[in-house]
XYZ file of N, CA and C in Angstrom:
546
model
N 18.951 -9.801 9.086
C 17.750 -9.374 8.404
C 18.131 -8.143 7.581
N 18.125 -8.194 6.117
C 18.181 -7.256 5.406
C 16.941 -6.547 5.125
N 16.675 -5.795 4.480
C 15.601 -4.734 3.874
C 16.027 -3.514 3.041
N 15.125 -3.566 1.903
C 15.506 -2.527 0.760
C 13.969 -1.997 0.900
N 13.952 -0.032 1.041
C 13.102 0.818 0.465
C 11.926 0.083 1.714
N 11.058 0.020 1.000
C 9.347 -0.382 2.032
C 10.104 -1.987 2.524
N 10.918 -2.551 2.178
C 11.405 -3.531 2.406
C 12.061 -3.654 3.851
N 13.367 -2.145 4.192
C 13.599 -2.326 4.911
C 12.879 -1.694 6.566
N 11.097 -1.266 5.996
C 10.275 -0.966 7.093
C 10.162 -2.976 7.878
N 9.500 -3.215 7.015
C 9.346 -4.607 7.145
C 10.280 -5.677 7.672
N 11.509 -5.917 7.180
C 12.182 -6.165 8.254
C 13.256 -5.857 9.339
N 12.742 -3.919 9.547
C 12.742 -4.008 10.876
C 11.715 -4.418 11.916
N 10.379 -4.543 11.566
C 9.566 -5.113 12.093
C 9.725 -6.504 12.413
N 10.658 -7.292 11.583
C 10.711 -8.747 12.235
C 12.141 -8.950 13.105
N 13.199 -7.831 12.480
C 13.872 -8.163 13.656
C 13.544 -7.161 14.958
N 12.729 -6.794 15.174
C 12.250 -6.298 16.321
C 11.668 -7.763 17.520
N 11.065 -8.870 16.491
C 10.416 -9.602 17.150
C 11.173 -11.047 16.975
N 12.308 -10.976 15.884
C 12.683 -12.472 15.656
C 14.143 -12.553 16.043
N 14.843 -13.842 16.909
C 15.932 -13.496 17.103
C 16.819 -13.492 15.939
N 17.093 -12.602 15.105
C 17.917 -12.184 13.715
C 19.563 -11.830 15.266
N 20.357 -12.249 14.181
C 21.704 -11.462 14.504
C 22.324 -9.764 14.514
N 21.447 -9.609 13.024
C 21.381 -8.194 13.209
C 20.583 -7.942 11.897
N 20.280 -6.780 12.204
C 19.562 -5.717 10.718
C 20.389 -4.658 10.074
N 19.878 -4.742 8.773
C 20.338 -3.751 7.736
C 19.118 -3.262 6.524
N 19.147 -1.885 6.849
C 18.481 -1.242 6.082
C 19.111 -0.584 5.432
N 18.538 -0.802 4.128
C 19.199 -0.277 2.764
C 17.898 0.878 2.194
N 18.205 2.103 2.064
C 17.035 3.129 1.309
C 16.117 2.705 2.320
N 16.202 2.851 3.297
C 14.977 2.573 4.144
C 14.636 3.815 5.081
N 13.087 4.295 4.806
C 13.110 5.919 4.887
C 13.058 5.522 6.372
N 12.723 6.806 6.801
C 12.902 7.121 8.481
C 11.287 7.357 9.185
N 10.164 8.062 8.393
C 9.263 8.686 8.502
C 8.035 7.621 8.168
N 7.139 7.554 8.105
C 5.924 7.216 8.040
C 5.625 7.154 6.586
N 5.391 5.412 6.009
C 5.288 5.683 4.283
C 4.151 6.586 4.148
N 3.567 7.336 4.570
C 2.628 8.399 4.020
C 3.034 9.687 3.645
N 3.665 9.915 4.725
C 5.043 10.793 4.227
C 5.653 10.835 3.467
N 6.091 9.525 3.052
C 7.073 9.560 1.985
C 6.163 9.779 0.405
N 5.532 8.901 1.275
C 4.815 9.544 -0.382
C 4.237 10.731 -1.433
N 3.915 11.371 0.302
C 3.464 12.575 0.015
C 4.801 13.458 -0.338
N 5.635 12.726 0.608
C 7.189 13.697 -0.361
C 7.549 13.725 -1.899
N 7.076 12.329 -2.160
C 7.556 11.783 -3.673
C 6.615 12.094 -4.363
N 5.178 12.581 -4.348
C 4.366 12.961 -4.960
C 4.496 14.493 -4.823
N 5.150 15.399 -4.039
C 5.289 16.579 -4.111
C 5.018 17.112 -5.653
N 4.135 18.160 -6.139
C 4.872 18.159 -7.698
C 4.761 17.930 -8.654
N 3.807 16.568 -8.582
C 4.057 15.818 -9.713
C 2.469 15.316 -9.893
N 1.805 16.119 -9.455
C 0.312 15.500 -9.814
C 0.062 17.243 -10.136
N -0.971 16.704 -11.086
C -1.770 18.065 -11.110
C -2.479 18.457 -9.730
N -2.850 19.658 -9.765
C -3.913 19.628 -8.245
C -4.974 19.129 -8.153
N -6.111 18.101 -9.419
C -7.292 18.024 -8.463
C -6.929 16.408 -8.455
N -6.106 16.009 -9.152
C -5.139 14.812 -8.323
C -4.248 14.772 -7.428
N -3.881 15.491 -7.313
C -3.046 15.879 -5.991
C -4.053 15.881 -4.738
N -5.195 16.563 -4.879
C -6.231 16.644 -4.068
C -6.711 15.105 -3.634
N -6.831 14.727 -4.588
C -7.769 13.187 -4.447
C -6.340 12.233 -3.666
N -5.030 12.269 -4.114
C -4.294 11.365 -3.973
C -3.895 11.575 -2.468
N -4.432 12.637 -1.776
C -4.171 13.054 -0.005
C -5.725 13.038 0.408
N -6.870 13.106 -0.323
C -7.704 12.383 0.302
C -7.597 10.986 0.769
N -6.767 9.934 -0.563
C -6.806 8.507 -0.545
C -5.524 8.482 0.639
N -4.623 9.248 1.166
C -3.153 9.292 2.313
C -4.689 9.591 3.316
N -5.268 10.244 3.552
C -5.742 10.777 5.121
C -6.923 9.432 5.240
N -7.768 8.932 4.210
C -8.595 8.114 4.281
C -7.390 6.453 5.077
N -6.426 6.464 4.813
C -5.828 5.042 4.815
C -5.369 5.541 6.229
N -4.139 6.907 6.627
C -3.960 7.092 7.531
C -4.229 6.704 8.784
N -6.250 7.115 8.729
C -7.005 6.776 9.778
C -7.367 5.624 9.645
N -6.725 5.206 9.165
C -7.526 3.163 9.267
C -8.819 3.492 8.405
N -9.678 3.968 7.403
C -10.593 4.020 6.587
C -9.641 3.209 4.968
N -10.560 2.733 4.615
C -10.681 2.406 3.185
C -10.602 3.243 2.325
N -10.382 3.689 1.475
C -10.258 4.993 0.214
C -11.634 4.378 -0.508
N -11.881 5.640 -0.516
C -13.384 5.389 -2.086
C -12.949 6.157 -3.282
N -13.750 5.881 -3.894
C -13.482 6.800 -5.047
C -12.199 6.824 -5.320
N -11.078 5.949 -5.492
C -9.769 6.376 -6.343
C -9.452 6.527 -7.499
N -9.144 7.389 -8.701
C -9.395 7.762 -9.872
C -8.679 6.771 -10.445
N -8.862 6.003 -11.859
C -7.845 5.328 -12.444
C -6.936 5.720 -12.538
N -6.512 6.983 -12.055
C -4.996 7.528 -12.731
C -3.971 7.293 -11.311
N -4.601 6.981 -10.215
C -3.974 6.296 -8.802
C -3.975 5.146 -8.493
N -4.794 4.628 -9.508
C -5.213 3.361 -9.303
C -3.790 2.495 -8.787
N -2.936 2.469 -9.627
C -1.445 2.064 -9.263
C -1.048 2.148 -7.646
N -1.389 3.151 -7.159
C -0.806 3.530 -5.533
C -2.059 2.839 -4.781
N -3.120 3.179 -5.029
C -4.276 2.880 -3.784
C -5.346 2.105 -4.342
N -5.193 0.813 -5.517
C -5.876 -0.139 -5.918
C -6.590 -1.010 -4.530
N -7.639 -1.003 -4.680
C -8.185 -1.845 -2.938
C -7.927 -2.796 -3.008
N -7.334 -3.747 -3.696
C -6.323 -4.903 -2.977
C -5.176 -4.465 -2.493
N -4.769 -3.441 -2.427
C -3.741 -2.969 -1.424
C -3.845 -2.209 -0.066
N -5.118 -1.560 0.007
C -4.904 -0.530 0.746
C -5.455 -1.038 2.209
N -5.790 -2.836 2.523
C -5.177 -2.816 3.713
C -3.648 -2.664 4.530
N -3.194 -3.072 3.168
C -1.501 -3.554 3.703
C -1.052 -1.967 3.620
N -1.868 -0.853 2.942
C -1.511 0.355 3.055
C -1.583 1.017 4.674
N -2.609 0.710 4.887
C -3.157 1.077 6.698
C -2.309 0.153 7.130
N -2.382 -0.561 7.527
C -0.989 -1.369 8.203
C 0.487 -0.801 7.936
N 0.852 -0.417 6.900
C 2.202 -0.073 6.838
C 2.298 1.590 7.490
N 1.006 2.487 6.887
C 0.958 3.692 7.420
C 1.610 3.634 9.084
N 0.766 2.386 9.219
C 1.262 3.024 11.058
C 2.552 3.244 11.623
N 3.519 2.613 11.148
C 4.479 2.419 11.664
C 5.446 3.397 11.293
N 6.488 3.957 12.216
C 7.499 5.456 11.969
C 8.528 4.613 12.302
N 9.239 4.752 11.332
C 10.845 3.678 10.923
C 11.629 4.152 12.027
N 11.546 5.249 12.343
C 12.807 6.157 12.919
C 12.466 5.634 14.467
N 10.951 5.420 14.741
C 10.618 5.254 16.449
C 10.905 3.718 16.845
N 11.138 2.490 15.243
C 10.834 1.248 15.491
C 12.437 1.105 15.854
N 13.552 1.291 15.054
C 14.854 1.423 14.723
C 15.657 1.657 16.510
N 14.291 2.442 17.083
C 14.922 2.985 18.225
C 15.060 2.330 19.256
N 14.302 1.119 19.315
C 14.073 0.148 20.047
C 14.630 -0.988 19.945
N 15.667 -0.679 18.318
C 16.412 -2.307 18.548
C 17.334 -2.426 18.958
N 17.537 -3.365 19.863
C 19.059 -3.987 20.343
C 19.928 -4.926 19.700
N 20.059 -4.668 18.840
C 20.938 -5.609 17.768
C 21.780 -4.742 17.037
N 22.452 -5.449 16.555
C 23.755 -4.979 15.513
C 23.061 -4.045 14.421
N 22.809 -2.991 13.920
C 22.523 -2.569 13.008
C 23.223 -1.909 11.574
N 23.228 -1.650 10.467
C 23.838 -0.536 9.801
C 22.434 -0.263 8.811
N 22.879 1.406 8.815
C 22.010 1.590 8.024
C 22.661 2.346 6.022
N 21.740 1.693 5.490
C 23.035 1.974 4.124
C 22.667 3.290 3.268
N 23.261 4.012 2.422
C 22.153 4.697 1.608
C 22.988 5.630 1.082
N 22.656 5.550 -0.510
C 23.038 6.306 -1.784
C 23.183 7.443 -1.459
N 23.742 8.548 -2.284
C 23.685 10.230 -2.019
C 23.186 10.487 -3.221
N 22.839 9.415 -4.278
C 21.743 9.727 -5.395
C 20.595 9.227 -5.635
N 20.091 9.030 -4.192
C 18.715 8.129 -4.179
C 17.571 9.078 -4.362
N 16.536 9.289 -5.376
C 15.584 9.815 -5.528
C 14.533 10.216 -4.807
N 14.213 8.728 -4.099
C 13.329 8.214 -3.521
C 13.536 8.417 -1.845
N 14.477 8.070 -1.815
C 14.555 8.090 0.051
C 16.023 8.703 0.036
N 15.944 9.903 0.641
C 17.491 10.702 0.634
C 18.375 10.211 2.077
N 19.388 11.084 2.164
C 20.178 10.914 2.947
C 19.816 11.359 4.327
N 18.530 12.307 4.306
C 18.401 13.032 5.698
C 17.258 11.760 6.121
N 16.983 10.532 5.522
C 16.153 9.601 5.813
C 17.329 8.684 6.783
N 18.263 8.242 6.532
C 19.281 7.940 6.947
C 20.073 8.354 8.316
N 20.312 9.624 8.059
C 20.939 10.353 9.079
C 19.543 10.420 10.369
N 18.461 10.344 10.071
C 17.497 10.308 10.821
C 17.337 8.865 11.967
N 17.348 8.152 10.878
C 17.732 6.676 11.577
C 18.863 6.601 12.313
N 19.850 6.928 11.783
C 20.952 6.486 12.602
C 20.947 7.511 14.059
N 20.215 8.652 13.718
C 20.115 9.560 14.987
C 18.894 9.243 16.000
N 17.991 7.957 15.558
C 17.212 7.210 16.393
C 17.723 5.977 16.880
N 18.570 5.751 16.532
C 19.191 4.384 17.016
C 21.375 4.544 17.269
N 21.895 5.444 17.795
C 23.311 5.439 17.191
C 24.141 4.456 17.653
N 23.403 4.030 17.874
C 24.489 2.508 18.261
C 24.840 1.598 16.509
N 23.729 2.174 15.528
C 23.998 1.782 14.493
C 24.976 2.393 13.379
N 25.207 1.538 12.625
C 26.385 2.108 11.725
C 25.578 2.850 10.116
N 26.980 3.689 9.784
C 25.857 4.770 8.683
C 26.881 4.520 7.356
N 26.635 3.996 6.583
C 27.605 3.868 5.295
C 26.651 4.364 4.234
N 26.963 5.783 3.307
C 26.846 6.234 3.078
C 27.635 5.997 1.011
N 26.960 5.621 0.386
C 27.701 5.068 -0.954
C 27.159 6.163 -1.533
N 28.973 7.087 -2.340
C 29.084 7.707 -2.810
C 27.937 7.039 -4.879
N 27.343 8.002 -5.193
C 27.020 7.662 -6.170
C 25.489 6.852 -6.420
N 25.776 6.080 -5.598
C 24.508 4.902 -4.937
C 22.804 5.600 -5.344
N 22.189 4.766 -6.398
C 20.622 5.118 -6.623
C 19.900 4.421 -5.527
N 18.558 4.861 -5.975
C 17.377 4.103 -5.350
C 17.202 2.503 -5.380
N 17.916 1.997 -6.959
C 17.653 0.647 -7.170
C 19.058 0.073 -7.406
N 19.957 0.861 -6.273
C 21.238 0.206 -5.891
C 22.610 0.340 -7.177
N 22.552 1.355 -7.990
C 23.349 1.427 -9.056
C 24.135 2.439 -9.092
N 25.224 2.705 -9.572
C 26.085 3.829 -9.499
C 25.522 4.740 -10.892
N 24.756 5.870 -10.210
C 23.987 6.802 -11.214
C 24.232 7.800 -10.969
N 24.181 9.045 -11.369
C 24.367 10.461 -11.063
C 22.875 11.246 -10.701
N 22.674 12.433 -10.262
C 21.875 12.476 -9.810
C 20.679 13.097 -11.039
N 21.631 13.296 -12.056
C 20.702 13.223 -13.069
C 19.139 12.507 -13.454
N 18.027 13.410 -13.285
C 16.499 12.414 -13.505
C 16.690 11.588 -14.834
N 16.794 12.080 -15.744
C 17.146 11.182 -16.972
C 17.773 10.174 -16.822
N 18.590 9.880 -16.143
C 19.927 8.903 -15.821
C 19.300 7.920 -14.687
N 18.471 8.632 -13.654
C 18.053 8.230 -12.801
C 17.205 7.367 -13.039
N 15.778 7.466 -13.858
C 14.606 7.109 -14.360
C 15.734 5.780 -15.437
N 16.289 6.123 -15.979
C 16.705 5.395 -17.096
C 16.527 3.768 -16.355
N 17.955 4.431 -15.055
C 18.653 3.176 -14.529
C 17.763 2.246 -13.880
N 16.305 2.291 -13.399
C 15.057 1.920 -12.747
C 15.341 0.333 -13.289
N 14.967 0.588 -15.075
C 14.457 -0.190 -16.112
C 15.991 -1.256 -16.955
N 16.937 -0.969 -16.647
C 18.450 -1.499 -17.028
C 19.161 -2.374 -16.210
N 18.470 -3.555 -16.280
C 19.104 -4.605 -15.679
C 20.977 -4.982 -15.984
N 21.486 -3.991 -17.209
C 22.841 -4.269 -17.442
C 23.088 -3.389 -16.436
N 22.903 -2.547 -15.558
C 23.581 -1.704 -15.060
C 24.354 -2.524 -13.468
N 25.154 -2.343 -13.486
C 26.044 -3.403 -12.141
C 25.583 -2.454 -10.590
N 25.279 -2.991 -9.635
C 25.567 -2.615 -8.703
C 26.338 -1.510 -8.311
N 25.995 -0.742 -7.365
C 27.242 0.097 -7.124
C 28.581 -0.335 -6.344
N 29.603 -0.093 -6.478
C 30.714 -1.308 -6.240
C 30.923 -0.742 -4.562
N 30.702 -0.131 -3.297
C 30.977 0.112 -2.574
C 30.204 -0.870 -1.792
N 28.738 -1.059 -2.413
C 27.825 -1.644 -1.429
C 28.086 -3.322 -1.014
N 28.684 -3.837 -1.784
C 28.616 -4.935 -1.092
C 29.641 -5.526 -0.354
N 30.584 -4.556 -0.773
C 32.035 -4.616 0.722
C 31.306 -4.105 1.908
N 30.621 -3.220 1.978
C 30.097 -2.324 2.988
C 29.187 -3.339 3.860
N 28.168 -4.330 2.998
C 27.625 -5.384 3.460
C 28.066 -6.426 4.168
N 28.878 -6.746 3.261
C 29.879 -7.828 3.928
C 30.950 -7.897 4.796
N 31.295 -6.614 4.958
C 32.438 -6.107 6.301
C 31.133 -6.122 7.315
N 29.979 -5.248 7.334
C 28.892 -5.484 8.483
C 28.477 -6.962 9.120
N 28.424 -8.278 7.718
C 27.452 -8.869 8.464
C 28.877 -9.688 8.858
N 30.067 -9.775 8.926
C 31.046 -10.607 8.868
C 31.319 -10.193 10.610
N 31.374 -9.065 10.980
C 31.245 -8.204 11.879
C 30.260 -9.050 13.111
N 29.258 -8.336 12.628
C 28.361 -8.770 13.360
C 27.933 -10.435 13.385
N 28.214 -11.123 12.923
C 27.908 -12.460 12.769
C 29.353 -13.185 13.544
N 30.151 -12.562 13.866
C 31.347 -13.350 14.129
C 31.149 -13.686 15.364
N 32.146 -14.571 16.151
C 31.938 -15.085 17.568
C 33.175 -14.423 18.410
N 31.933 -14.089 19.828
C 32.551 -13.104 20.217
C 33.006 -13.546 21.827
């Protein structure tokens, strides 16, 4: 079971419950997506959006519905999302991770924007039976970028941009690993 970003919350949740061989989380934060968001929104809202956009985090938090979300959030807390928002709120990557008994690695850029390295080191310090590969260079959307925002933002939208070349040896030494007969 792989997983990228909110991806790899999700399936650690199924290999928690499905017999998978093993899991791998790629950019997969450690903390509670409310958290994260509120990390990634640090900053970057004015304040009486900033205000509204942690009313719409504490309203979902508690299992409530958000009212009033301004069009300018509309993107994050549109109400066709914000059950799957309360549902995802609940869950803390770092407490689920801790409970699995399977083969794990956990992967992650040192130029990821979005979910850093202390997201990582967190996981692997909730679970250390898992492995920590760490790709020099490595973005958010898996590309060899610098940590440059310009460069960063660019690479989001640039489908020419290749992979970062560490990650998929790193993948494939894991699942070859773990998949082999023992």
């Amino acid at each position: 079971m792989v997983g990228h970003s909110e991806g790899a919350t999700i399936g650690l949740l199924a290999a928690l419950r499905a017999p998978v061989a093993a899991y791998v989380s790629i950019a997969g934060p450690a903390q509670p997506a409310a958290a994260v968001l509120r990390r990634q929104l640090a900053g970057r809202l004015p304040p009486e959006l900033a205000a509204q956009s942690e009313a719409a985090l504490a309203a979902l938090e508690a299992g409530r519905l958000a009212t009033d979300v301004p069009p300018a959030l509309m993107a994050l807390y549109r109400p066709s999302v914000q059950p799957y928002l309360i549902s995802w709120f609940r869950h803390t990557p770092a407490d689920s991770i801790a409970r699995l008994q399977r083969p794990c690695l956990v992967v992650q850029g040192d130029t990821d924007i979005q979910v850093g390295l202390a997201d990582a080191q967190a996981l692997k310090a909730a679970q250390p039976a898992c492995e920590l590969a760490v790709i020099a260079g490595m973005n958010h959307v898996l590309k060899a970028v610098p940590a440059d925002p310009a460069r960063q933002i660019a690479s989001y939208g640039d489908p020419t941009l290749p992979l970062a070349d560490a990650l998929a040896p790193a993948l494939l030494r894991f699942v070859a690993a773990a998949t082999a007969p023992r």
